[in-house]
Coordinates of C-alpha atoms in Angstrom, one line a residue:
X951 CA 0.0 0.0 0.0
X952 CA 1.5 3.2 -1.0
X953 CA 1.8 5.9 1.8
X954 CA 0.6 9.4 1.2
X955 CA 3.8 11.5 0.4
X956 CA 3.0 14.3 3.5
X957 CA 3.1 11.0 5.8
X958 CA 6.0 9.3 4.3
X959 CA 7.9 12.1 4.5
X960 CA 6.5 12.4 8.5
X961 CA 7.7 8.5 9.4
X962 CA 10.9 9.2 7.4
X963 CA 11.7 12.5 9.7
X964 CA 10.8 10.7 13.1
X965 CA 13.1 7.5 12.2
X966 CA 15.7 9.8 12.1
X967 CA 14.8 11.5 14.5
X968 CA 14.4 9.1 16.8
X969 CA 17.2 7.4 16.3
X970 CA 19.4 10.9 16.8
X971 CA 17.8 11.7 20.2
X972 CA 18.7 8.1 21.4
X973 CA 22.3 8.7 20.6
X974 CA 22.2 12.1 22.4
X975 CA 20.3 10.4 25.5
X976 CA 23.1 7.8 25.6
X977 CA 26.0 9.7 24.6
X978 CA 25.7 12.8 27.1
X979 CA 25.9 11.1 30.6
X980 CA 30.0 10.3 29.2
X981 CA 30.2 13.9 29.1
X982 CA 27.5 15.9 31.2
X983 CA 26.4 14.8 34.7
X984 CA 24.1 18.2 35.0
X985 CA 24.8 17.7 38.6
X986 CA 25.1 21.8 39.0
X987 CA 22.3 22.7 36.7
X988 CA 20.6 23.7 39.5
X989 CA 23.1 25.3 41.9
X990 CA 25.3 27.5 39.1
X991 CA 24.9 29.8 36.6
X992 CA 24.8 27.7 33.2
X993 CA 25.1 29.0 29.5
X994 CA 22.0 28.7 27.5
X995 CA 23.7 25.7 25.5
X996 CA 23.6 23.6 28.5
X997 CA 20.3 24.4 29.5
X998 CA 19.1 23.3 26.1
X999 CA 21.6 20.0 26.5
X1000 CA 20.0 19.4 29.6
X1001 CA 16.6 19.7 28.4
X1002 CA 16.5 17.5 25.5
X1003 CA 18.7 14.8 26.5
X1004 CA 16.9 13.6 29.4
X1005 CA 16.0 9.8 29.6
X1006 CA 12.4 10.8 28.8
X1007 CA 13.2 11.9 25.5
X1008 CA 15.0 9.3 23.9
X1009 CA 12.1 7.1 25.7
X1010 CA 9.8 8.4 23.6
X1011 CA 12.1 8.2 20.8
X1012 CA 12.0 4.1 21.3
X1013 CA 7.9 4.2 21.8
X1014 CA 8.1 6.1 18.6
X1015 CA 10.1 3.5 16.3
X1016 CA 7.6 0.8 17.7
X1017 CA 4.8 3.0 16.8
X1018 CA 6.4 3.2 12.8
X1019 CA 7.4 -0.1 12.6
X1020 CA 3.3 -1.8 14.1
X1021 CA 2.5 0.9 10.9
X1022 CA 4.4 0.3 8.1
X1023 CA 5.1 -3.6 9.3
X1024 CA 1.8 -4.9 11.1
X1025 CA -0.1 -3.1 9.4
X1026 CA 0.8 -4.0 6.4
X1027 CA 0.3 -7.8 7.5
X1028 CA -3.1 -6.7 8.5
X1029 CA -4.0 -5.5 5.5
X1030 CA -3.2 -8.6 3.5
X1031 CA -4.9 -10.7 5.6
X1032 CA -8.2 -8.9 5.8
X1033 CA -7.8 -8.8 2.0
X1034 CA -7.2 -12.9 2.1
X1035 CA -3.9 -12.3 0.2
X1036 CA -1.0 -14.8 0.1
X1037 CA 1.5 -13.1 2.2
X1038 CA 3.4 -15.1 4.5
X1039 CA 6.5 -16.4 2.5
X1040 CA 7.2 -13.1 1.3
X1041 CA 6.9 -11.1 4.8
X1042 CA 8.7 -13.8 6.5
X1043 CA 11.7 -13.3 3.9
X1044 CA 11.4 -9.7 4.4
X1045 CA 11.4 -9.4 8.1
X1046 CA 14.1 -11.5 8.6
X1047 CA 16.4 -9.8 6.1
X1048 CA 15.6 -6.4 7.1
X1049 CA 16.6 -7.6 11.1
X1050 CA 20.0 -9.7 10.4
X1051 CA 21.6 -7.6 7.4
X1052 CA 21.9 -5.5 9.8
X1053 CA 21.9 -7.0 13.3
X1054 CA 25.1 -9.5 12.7
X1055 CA 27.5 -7.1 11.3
X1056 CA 26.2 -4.8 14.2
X1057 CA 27.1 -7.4 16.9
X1058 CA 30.9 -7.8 14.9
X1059 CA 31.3 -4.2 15.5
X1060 CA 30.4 -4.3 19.4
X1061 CA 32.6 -7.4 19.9
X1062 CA 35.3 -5.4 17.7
X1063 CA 35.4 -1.9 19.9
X1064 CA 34.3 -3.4 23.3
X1065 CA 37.6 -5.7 22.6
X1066 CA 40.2 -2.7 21.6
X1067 CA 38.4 -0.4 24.5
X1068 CA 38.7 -2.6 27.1
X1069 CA 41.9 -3.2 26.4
X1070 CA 43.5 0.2 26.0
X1071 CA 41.1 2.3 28.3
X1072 CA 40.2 -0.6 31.2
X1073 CA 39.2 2.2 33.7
X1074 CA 37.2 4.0 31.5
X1075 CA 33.2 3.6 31.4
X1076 CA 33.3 -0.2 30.6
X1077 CA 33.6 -0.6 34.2
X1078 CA 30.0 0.5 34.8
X1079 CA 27.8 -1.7 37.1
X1080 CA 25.4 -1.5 33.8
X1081 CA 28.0 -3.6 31.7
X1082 CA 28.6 -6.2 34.5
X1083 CA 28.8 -9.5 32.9
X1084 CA 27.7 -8.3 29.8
X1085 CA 31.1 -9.5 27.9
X1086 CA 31.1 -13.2 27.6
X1087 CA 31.2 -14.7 24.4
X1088 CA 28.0 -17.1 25.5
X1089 CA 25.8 -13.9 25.2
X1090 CA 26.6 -13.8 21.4
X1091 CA 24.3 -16.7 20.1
X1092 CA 21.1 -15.7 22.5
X1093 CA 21.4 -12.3 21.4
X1094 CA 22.1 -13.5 17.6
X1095 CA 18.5 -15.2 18.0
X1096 CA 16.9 -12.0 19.4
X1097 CA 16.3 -13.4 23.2
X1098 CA 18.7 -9.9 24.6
X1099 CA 16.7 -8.3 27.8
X1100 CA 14.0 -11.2 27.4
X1101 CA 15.9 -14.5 28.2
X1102 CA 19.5 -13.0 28.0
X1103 CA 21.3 -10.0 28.7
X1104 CA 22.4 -7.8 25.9
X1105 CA 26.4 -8.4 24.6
X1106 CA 28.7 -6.1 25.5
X1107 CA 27.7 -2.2 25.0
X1108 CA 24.7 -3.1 22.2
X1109 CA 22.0 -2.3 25.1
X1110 CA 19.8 -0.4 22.9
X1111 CA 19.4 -3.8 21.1
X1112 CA 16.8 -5.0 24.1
X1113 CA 13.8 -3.0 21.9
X1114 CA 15.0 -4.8 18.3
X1115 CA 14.3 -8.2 20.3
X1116 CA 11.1 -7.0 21.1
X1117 CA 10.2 -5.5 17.5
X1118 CA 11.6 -8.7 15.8
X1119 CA 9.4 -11.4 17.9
X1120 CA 6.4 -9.0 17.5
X1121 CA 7.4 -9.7 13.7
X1122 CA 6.9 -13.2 14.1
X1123 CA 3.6 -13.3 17.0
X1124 CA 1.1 -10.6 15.2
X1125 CA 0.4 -12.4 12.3
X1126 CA 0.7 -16.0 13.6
X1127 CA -2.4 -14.6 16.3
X1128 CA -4.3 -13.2 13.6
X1129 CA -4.1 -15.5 10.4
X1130 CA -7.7 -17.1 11.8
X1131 CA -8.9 -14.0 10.1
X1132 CA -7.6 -15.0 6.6
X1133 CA -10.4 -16.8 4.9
X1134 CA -8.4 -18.3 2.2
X1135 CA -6.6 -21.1 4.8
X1136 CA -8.3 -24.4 5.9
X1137 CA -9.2 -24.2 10.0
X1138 CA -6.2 -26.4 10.5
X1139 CA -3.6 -24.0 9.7
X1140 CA -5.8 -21.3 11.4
X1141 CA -5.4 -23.6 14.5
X1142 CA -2.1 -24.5 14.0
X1143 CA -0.9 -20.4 13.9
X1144 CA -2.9 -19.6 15.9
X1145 CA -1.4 -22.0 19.0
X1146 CA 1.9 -21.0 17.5
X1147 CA 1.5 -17.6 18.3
X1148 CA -0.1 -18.2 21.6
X1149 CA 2.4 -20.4 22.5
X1150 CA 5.2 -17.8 21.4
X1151 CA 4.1 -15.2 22.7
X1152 CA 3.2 -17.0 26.4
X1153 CA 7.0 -17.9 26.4
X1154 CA 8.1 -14.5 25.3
X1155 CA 6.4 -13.2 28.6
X1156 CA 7.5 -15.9 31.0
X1157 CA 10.8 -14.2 32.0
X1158 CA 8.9 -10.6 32.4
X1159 CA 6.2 -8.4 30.6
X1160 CA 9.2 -6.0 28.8
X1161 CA 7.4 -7.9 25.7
X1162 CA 4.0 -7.9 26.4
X1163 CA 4.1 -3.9 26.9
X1164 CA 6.0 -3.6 23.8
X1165 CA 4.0 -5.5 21.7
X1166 CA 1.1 -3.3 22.8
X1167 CA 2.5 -0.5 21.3
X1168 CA 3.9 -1.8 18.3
X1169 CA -0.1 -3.3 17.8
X1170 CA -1.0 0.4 18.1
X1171 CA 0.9 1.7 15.0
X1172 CA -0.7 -1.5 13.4
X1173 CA -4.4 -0.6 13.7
X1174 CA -3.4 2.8 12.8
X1175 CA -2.8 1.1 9.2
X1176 CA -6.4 0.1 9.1
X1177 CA -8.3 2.3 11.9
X1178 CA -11.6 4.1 9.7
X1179 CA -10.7 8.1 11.1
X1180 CA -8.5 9.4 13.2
X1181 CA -9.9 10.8 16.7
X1182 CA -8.2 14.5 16.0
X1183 CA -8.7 15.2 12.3
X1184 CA -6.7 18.1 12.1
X1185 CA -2.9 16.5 11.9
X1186 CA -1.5 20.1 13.3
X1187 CA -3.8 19.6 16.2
X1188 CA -2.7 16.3 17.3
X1189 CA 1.2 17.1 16.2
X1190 CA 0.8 20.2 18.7
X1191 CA -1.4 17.7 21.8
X1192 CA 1.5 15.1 21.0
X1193 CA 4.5 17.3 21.7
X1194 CA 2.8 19.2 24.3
X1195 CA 2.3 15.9 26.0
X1196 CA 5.7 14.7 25.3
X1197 CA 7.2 17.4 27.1
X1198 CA 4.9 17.6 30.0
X1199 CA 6.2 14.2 30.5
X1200 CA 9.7 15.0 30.3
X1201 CA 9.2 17.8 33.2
X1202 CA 6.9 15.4 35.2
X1203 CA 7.3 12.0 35.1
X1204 CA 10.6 11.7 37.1
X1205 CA 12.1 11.2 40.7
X1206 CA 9.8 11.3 43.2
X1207 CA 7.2 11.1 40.9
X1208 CA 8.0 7.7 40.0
X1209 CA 9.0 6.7 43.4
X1210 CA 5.4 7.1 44.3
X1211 CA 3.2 6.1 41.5
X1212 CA 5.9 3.3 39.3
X1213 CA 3.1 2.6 36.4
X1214 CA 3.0 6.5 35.9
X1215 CA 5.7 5.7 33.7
X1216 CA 3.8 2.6 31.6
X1217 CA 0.9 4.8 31.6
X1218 CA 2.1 7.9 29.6
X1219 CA 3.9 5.7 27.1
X1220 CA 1.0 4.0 26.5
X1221 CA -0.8 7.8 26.1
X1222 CA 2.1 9.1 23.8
X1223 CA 1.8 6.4 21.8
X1224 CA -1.7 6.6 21.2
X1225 CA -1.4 10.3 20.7
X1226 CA 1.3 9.4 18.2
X1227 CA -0.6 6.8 16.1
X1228 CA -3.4 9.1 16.1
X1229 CA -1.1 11.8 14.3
X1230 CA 0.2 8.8 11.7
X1231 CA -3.9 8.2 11.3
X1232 CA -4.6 12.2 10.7
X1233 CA -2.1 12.1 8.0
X1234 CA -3.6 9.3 6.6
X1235 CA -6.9 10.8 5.9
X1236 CA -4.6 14.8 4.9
X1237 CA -6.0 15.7 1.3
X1238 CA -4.3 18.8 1.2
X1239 CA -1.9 19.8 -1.1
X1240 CA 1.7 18.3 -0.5
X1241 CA 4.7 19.1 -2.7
X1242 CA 8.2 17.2 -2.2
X1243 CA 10.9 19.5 -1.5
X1244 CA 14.4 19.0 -0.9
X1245 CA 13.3 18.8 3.3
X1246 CA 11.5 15.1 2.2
X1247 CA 14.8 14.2 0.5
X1248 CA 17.0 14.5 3.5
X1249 CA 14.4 13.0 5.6
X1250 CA 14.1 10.0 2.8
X1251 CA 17.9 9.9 3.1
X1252 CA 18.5 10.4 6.6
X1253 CA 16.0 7.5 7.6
X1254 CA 17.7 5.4 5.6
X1255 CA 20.6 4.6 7.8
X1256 CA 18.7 5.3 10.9
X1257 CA 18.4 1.5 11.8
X1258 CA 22.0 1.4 11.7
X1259 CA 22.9 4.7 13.7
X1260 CA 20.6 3.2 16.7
X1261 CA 22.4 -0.3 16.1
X1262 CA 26.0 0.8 16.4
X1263 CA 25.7 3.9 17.8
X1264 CA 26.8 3.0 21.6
X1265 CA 29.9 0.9 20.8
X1266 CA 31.3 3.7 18.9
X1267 CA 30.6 6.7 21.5
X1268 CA 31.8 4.3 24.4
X1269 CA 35.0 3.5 22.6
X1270 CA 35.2 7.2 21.4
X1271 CA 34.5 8.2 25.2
X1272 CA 37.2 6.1 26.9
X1273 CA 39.8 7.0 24.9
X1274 CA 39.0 10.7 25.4
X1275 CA 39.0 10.1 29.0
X1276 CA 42.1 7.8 28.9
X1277 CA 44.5 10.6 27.3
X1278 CA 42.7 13.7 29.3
X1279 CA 42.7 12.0 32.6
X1280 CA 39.6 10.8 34.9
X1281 CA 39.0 14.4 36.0
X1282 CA 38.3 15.3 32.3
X1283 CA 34.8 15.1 33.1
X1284 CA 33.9 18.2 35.7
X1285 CA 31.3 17.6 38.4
X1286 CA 29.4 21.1 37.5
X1287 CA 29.1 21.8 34.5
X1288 CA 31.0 21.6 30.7
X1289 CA 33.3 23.7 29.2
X1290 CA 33.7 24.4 25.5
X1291 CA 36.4 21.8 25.6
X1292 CA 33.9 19.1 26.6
X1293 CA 31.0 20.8 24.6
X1294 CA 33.2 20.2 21.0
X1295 CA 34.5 17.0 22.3
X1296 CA 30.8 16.0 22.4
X1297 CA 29.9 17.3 19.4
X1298 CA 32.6 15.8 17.5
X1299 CA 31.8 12.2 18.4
X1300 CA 28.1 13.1 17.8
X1301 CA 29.3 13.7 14.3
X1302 CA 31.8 10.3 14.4
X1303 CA 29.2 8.4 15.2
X1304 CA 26.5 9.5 12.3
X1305 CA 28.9 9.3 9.9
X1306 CA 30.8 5.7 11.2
X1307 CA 26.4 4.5 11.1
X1308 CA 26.4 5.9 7.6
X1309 CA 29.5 4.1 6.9
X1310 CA 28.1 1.0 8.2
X1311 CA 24.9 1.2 6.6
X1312 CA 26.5 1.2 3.3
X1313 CA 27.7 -2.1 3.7
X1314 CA 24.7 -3.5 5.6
X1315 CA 21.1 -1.9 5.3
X1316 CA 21.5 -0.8 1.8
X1317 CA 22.2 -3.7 0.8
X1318 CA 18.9 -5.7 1.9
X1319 CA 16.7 -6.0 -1.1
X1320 CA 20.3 -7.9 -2.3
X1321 CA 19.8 -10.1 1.3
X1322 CA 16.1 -10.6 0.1
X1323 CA 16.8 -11.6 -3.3
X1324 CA 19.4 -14.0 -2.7
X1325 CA 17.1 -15.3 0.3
X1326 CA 13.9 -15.7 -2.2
X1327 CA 16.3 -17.7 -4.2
X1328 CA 17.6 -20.0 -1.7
X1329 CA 13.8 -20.1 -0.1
X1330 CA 12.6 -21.1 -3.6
X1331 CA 15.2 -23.7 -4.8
X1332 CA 14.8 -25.5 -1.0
X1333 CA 11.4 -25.8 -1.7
X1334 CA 11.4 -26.7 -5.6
X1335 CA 13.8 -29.6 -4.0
X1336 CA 11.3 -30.8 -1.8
X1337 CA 8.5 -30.9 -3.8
X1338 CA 10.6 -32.8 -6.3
X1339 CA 11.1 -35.1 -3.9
X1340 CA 7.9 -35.7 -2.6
X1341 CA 6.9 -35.8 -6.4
X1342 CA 9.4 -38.8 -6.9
X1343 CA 8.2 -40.4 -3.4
X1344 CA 4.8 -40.5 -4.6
X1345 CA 5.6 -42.2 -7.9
X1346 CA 7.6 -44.4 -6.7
X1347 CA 4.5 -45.5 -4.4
X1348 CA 2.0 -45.6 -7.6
X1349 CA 4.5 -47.9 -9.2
X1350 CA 4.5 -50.1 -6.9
X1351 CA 1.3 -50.4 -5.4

């Protein structure tokens, strides 16, 4: 289903987006602590820092991707099976491309720069209680089969990688729950997916409900594929709600806040999100005129390495970070507040990182419809194989009987 140009030009501006303000949230504590924002005088660049690279931000940013991807991949797999079409084989092929082109060569790098940090800069940030036991090889294969933060820890510094496990498996459970609804397949394979997915997804929550609450949202941006009309119409009206809500909850929703009500937290994410898909939904339905300008093009070209920028982002800073620290000394960092020094430092591994992901994505997530083609083959000779064999099986058995 082709996407209206004013939204495709919106999802492509909040994948990048997204990914960006994750890289700032996780970047700035190796540089900014903040711990004197409120006892001295600070320079209007560090009040903006502060502002918008607060955990509660690049939260949002995560809620966000899931929002994009239940749109443009759930829903997608809603559509075909409310239409009845054949769509299984194909999706399946697709998913899994899209996910490993990039998610094995991102795990390469991690081992790569966790390896050479630790080694040259070993009391640097590695040392963090967050990283404990995090290093072993044995976390390698779980993560490779998307278990990371649901049956496994994450490897090494790849901790943003807990949401792709999450987004991958919800790949996998959405349509095996709802292919009872495609009229085109006997009740037997209705029953059989249908157990599978119940079944998968039961043992996806055992360990802890990190899945179940993700999956949630990601359904969201799914039935804002299909949903009829959006509850705000106006798609300036429920941009403006959305943000205004966003940053209510970056002022609010912290410290003792939490400390007293803990599902305040699950609670507003589920709110954003809604908010969110409602936006996606108004843009939908947007008649209005819409011409494509050079801003869509860097949007259409900055989304497409943002999978890799949130993949490989943290390795890269952390190494970039240590060894920063490890020539400038473990005072480098002040306790009050940055200086220029510490400000261009900052932004110059901001910058690093973007264009190391861009690097990277060269070599990985550009090259997926050539991972999906050369999958489709394979995919399509295996099964030619087999039916050729079941075809000789059952001649063999006509012959003789």
């Amino acid at each position: 289903m082709r996407l209206e140009p004013r939204l495709s030009n919106f999802l492509d501006g909040g994948r990048w987006l997204f990914a960006f303000v994750v890289l700032i949230g996780h970047e700035t504590p190796l540089f900014n602590r903040f711990s004197g924002m409120m006892i001295t005088p600070q320079s209007a660049t560090n009040y903006i820092w502060w502002f918008v690279s607060h955990f509660q931000f690049a939260h949002f940013a995560v809620i966000g991707f899931f929002v994009i991807s239940g749109f443009l991949v759930g829903g997608n797999a809603l559509t075909a099976i409310l239409q009845e079409k054949s769509f299984l084989k194909s999706y399946l092929i697709n998913r899994v491309t899209r996910i490993y082109v990039v998610l094995i060569p991102a795990l390469l790098v991690t081992f790569t720069f966790d390896t050479l940090g630790r080694a040259l800069f070993r009391k640097s940030f590695y040392e963090n209680k967050l990283f404990d036991g995090h290093f072993g090889l044995n976390l390698i294969p779980p993560n490779l089969l998307n278990l990371q933060e649901i049956y496994s820890p994450f490897y090494g510094t790849s901790a943003p990688l807990w949401s792709l496990a999450c987004e991958f498996w919800s790949y996998i459970v959405f349509p095996l729950l709802l292919l009872p609804l495609h009229r085109g397949l006997s009740w037997r394979a209705k029953a059989a997916a249908f157990t599978a997915g119940v079944a998968l997804f039961a043992a996806l929550c055992a360990p802890q409900t990190l899945f179940a609450f993700y999956f949630l949202i990601w359904v969201m941006g799914a039935v804002a594929r299909v949903a009829t009309r959006p509850l705000i119409g106006n798609y300036k009206l429920a941009l403006a709600i959305l943000i205004v809500s966003v940053v209510v909850t970056r002022l609010t929703v912290r410290g003792p806040a939490l400390e007293a009500v803990p599902q305040l937290q699950q609670f507003v994410d589920v709110l954003n999100a809604f908010l969110f898909a409602n936006v996606i939904v108004a843009l939908r339905f947007d008649r209005s005129p819409f011409q494509e300008g050079r801003a869509a093009e860097i949007n259409r070209k900055l989304a497409d390495f943002s999978y890799s920028l949130y993949a490989v982002h943290n390795p890269v800073v952390f190494l970039g970070a240590g060894a920063i620290r490890g020539f400038a000394g473990e005072e480098w960092m002040p306790h009050d507040c940055p200086g220029s020094l510490q400000i261009l430092s900052f932004a110059c591994l901001t910058g690093l990182a973007v264009a190391f992901a861009y690097g990277f994505s060269r070599l990985t997530e550009a090259r997926t419809e050539d991972a999906r083609r050369a999958l489709r083959a394979l995919v399509d000779r295996v099964t030619a194989t087999h039916g050729q064999r079941m075809a000789d099986k059952m001649a063999v058995r006509e012959t003789v009987s």
